[in-house]
Tab-separated table of C-alpha atoms in Angstrom:
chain	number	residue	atom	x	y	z
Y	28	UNK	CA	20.532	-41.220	93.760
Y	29	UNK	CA	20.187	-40.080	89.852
Y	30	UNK	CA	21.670	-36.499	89.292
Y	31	UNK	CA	20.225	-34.688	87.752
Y	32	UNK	CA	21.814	-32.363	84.625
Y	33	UNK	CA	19.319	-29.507	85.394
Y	34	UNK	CA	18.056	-26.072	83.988
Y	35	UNK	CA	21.929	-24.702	83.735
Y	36	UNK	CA	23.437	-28.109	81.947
Y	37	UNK	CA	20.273	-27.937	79.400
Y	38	UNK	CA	21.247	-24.074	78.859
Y	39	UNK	CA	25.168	-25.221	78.486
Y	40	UNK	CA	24.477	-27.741	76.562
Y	41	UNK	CA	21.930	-25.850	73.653
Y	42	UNK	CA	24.507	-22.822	74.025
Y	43	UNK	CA	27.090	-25.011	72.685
Y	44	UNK	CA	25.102	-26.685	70.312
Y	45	UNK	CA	23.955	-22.931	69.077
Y	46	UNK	CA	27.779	-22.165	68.900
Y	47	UNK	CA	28.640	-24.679	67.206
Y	48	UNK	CA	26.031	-24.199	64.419
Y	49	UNK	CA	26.898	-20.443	64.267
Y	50	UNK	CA	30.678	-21.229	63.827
Y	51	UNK	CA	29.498	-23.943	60.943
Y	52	UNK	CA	27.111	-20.969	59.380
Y	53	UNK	CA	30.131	-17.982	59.451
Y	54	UNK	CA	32.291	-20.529	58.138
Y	55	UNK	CA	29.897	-21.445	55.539
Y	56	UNK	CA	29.013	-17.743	54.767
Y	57	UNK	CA	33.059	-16.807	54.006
Y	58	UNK	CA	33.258	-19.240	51.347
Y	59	UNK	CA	30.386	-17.357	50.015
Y	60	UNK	CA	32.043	-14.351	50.179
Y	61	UNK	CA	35.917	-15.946	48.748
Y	62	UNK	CA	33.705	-18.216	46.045
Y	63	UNK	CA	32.740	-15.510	43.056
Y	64	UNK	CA	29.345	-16.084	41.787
Y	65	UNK	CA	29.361	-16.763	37.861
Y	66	UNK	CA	28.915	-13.628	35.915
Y	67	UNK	CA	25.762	-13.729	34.129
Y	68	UNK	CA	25.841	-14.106	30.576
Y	69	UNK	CA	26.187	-10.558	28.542
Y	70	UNK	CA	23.406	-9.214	26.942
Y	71	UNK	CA	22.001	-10.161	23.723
Y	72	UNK	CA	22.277	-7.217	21.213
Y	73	UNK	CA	19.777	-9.084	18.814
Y	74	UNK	CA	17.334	-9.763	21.573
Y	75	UNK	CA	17.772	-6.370	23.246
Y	76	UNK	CA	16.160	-5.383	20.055
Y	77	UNK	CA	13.594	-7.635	19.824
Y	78	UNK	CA	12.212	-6.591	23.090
Y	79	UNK	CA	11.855	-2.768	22.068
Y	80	UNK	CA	9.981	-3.759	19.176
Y	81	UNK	CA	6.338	-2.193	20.092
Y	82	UNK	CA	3.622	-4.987	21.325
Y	83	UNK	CA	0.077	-5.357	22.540
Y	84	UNK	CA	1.328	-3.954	26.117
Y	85	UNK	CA	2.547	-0.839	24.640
Y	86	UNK	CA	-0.033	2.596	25.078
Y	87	UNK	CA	-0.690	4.350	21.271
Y	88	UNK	CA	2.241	5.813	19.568
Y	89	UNK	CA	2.923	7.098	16.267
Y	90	UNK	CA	4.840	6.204	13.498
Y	91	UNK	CA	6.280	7.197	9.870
Y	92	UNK	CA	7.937	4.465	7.042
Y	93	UNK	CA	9.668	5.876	4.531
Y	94	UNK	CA	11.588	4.169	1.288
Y	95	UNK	CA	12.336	5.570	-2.281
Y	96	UNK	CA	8.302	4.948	-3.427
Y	97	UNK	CA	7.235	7.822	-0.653
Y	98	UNK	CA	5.848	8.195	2.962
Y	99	UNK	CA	3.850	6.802	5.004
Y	100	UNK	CA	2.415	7.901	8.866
Y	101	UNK	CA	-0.361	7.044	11.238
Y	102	UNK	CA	-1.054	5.927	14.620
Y	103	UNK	CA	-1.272	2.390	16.477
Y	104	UNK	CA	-3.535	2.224	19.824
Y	105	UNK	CA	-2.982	-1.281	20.576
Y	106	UNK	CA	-5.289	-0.844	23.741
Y	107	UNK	CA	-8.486	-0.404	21.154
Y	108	UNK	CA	-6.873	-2.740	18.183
Y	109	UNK	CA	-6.801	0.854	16.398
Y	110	UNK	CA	-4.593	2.366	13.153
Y	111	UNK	CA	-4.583	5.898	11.604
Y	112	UNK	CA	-2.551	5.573	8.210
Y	113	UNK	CA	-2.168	8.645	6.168
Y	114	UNK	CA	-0.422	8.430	2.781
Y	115	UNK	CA	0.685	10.882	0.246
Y	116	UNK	CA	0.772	9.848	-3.720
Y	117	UNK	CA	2.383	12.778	-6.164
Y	118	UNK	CA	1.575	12.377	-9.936
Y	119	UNK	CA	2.467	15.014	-12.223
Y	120	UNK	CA	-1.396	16.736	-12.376
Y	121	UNK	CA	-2.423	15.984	-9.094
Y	122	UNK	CA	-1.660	14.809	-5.465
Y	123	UNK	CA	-4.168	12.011	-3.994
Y	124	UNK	CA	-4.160	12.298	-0.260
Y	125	UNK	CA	-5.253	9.132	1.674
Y	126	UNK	CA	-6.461	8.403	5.117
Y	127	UNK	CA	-7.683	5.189	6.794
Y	128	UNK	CA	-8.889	4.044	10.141
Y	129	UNK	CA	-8.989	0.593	11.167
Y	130	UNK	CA	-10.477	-0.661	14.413
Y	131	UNK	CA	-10.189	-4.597	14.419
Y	132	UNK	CA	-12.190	-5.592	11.689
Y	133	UNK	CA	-13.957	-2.430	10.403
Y	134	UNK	CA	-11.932	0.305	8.407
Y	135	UNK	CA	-12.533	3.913	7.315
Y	136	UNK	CA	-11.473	5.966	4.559
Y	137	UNK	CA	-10.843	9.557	3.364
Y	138	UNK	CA	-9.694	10.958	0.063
Y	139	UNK	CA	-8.461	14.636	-0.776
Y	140	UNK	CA	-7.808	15.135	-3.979
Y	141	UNK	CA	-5.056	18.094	-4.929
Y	142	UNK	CA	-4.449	19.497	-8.464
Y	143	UNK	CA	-5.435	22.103	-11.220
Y	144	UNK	CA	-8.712	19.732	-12.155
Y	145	UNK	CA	-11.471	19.282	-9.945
Y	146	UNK	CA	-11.101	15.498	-9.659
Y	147	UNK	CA	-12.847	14.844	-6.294
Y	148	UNK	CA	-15.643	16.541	-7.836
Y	149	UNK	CA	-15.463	14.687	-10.906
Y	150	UNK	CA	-15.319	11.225	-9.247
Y	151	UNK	CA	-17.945	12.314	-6.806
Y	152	UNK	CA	-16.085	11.188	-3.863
Y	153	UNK	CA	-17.468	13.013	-0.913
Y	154	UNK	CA	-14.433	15.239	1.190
Y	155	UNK	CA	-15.506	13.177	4.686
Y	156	UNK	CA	-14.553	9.795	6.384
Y	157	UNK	CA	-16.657	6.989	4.703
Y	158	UNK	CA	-17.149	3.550	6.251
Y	159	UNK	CA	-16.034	0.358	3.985
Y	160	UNK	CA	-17.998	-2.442	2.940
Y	161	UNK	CA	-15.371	-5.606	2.755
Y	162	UNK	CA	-17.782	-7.375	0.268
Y	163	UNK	CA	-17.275	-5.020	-2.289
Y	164	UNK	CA	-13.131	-4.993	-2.430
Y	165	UNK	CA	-11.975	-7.031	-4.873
Y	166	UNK	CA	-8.635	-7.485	-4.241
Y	167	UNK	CA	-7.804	-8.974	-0.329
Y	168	UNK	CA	-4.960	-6.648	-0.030
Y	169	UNK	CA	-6.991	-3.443	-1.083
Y	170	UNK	CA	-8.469	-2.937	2.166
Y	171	UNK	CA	-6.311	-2.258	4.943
Y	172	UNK	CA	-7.275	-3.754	8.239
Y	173	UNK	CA	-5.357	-3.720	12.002
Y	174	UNK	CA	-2.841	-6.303	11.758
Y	175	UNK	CA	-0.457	-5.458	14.696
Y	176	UNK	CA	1.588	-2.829	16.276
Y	177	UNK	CA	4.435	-3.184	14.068
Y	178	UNK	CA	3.251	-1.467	10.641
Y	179	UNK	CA	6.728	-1.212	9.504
Y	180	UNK	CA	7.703	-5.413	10.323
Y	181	UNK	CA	10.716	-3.847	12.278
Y	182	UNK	CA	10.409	-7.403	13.908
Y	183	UNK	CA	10.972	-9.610	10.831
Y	184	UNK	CA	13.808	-7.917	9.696
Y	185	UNK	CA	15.407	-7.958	12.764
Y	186	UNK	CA	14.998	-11.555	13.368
Y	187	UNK	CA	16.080	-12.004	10.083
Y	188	UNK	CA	19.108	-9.795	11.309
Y	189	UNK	CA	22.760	-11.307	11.343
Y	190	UNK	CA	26.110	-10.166	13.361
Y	191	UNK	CA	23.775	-7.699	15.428
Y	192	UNK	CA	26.189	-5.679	17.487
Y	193	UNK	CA	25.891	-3.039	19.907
Y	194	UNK	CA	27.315	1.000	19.726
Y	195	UNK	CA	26.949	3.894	21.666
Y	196	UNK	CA	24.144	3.010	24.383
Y	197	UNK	CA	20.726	2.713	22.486
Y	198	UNK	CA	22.384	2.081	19.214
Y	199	UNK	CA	22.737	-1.421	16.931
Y	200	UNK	CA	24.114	-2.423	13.881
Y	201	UNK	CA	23.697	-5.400	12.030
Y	202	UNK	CA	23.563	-7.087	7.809
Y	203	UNK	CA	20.012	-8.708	6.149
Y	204	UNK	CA	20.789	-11.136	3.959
Y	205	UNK	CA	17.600	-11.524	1.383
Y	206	UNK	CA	18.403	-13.904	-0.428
Y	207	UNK	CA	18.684	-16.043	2.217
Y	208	UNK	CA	15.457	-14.997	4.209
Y	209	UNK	CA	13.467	-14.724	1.040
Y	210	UNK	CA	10.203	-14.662	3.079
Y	211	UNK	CA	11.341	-11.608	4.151
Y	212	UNK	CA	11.212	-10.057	0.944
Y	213	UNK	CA	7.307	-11.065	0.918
Y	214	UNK	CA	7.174	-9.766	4.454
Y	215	UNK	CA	8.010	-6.278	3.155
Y	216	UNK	CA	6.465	-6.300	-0.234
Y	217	UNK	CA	4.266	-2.993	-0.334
Y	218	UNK	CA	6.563	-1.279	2.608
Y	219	UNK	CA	9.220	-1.404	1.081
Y	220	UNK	CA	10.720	-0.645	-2.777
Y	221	UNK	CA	13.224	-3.318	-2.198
Y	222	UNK	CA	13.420	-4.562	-5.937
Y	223	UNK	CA	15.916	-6.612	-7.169
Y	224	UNK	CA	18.082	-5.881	-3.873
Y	225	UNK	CA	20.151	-8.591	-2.511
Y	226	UNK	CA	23.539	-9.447	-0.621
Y	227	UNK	CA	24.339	-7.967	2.638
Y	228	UNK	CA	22.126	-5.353	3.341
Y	229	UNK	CA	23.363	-2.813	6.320
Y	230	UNK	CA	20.998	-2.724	9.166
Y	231	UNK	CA	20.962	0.677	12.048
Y	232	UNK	CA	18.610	0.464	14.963
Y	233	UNK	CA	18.216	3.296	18.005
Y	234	UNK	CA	16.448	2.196	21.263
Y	235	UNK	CA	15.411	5.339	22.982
Y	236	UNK	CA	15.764	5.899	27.177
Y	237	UNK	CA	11.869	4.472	27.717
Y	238	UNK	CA	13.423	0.998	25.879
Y	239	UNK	CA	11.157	1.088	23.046
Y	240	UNK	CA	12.535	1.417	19.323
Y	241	UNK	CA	12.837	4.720	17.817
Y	242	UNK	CA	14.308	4.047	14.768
Y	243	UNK	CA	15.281	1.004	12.023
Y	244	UNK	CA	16.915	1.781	9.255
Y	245	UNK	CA	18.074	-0.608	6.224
Y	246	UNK	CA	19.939	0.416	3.399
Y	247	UNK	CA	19.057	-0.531	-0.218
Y	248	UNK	CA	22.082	-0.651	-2.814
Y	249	UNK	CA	21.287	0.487	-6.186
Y	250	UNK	CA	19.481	-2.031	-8.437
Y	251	UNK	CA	19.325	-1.698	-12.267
Y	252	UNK	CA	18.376	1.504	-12.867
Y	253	UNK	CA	17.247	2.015	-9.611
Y	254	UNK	CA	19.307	4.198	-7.157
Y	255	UNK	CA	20.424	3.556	-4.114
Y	256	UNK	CA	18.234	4.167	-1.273
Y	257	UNK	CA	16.953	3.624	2.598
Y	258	UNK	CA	13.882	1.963	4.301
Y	259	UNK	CA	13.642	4.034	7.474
Y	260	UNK	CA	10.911	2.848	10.189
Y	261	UNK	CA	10.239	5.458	13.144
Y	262	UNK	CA	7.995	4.709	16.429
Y	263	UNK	CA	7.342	8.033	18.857
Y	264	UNK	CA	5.364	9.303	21.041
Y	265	UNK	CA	4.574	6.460	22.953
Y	266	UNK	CA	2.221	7.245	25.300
Y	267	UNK	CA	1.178	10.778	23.867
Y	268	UNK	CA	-0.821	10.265	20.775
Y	269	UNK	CA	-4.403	10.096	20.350
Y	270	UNK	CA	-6.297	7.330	20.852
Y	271	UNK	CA	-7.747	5.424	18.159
Y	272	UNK	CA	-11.600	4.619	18.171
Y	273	UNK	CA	-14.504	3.728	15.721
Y	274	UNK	CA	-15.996	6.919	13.754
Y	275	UNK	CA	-20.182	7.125	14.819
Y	276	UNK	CA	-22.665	7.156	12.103
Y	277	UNK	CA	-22.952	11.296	12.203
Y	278	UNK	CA	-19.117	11.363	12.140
Y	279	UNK	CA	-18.631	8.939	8.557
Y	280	UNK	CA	-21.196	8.198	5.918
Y	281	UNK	CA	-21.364	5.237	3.742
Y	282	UNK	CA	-19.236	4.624	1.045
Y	283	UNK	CA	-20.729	5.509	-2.358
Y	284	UNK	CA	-19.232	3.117	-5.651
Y	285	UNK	CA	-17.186	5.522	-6.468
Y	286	UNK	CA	-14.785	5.319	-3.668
Y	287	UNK	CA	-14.602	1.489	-4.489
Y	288	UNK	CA	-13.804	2.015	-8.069
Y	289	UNK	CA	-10.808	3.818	-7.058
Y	290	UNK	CA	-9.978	1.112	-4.689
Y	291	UNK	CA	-10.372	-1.809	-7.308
Y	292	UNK	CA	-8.742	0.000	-10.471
């Protein structure tokens, strides 16, 4: 007569097989635990950098350039393709205050005229927004137009960045080399009074807490008979300034030709 193994061998016989698989499995798990995992590679200072650079993800924020030639400020609302840009010009008999809005393709401006002379009133430049005609700028670069969230190319001269190193938490250093990232130069050409600057040029960054950039500085030597100076780029309020949308017809009138005469002298 055949014997049979029954219910209890079956049990025995998985049981064992379960130990044995368990055993295999702890002794698997403590050369996990005596085999270090690699350490993962250390952060990129030069990267780290990159990726605070505002982008198209980023709410509206504000932001100020500054270089020997003056100041500039404004806002960027990447969610509506927006840009406030306010500049200030100081001649001798007069300050000429300008404003523009840009949202995508279309672009606003406003001029204030300061001084002893009338000169608004003399141009007959009304003291409200006024929309822009691209047909009747002459020069491509006369009319400003959304181009980014990076008004101050933070990101070209860091990529253009050598020997990036990291300080105190949020803080980088690194050189820009000019003359051998001479697109740069163009990059910066109406940001920036770089003149005839070249060599190693001293780079300072700040990342604030929220990870974006707060600050880039780079520092211009002296030139000829120009002195030495600083290009300083600032992004704040991230999150907190006002969006940036398209003026209605009762808000902005059309320009008359005497706002594109100034723009085309």
């Amino acid at each position: 007569m055949t014997q049979r193994t029954g219910t209890t061998a079956t049990t025995r016989r998985l049981a064992a097989v379960a130990a044995a698989l368990l055993a295999a499995t702890m002794v698997a798990g403590c050369d996990d635990e005596t085999t270090p995992e690699a350490a993962p590679p250390p952060p990129d200072p030069k990267q780290e950098l990159l990726a605070a650079v505002p982008g198209e993800q980023d709410p509206a924020f504000r932001f100020t350039t500054s270089d020997a030639s003056g100041d500039v400020s404004g806002v960027v609302d990447p969610t509506n393709r927006g840009m406030d840009i306010d500049t200030v010009t100081k001649d001798k008999d007069f300050t000429l205050e300008m404003s523009f809005r840009m949202v995508e393709s279309r672009t606003w401006m406003k001029v204030n005229f300061k001084g002893a002379k009338d000169i608004q009133k003399l141009m007959k430049l009304p003291t409200k927004w006024m929309a822009l005609d691209p047909a009747k700028i002459e020069g491509p670069d006369s009319l400003p137009t959304y181009e980014g969230t990076d008004p101050g190319n933070a990101d070209a001269i860091i990529r253009a960045a050598t020997d990036v190193q990291a300080g105190e938490p949020g803080t980088y250093t690194g050189v820009v080399d000019l003359s051998a990232v001479p697109e740069l130069a163009d990059a910066l050409e109406g940001v920036a009074a770089l003149g005839d600057a070249a060599g190693q040029l001293p780079l300072s960054a700040v990342v604030g807490a929220d990870g974006n950039l707060s600050s880039l500085t780079l520092e211009i030597p002296a030139a000829g008979k120009k002195k030495a100076s600083e290009y300083v780029v600032e992004y704040f309020d991230f999150g907190a300034a006002p969006e940036v949308v398209a003026f209605t017809e009762e808000q902005a009138q059309q320009a008359p030709s005497a706002a594109y005469d100034l723009l085309n002298s």
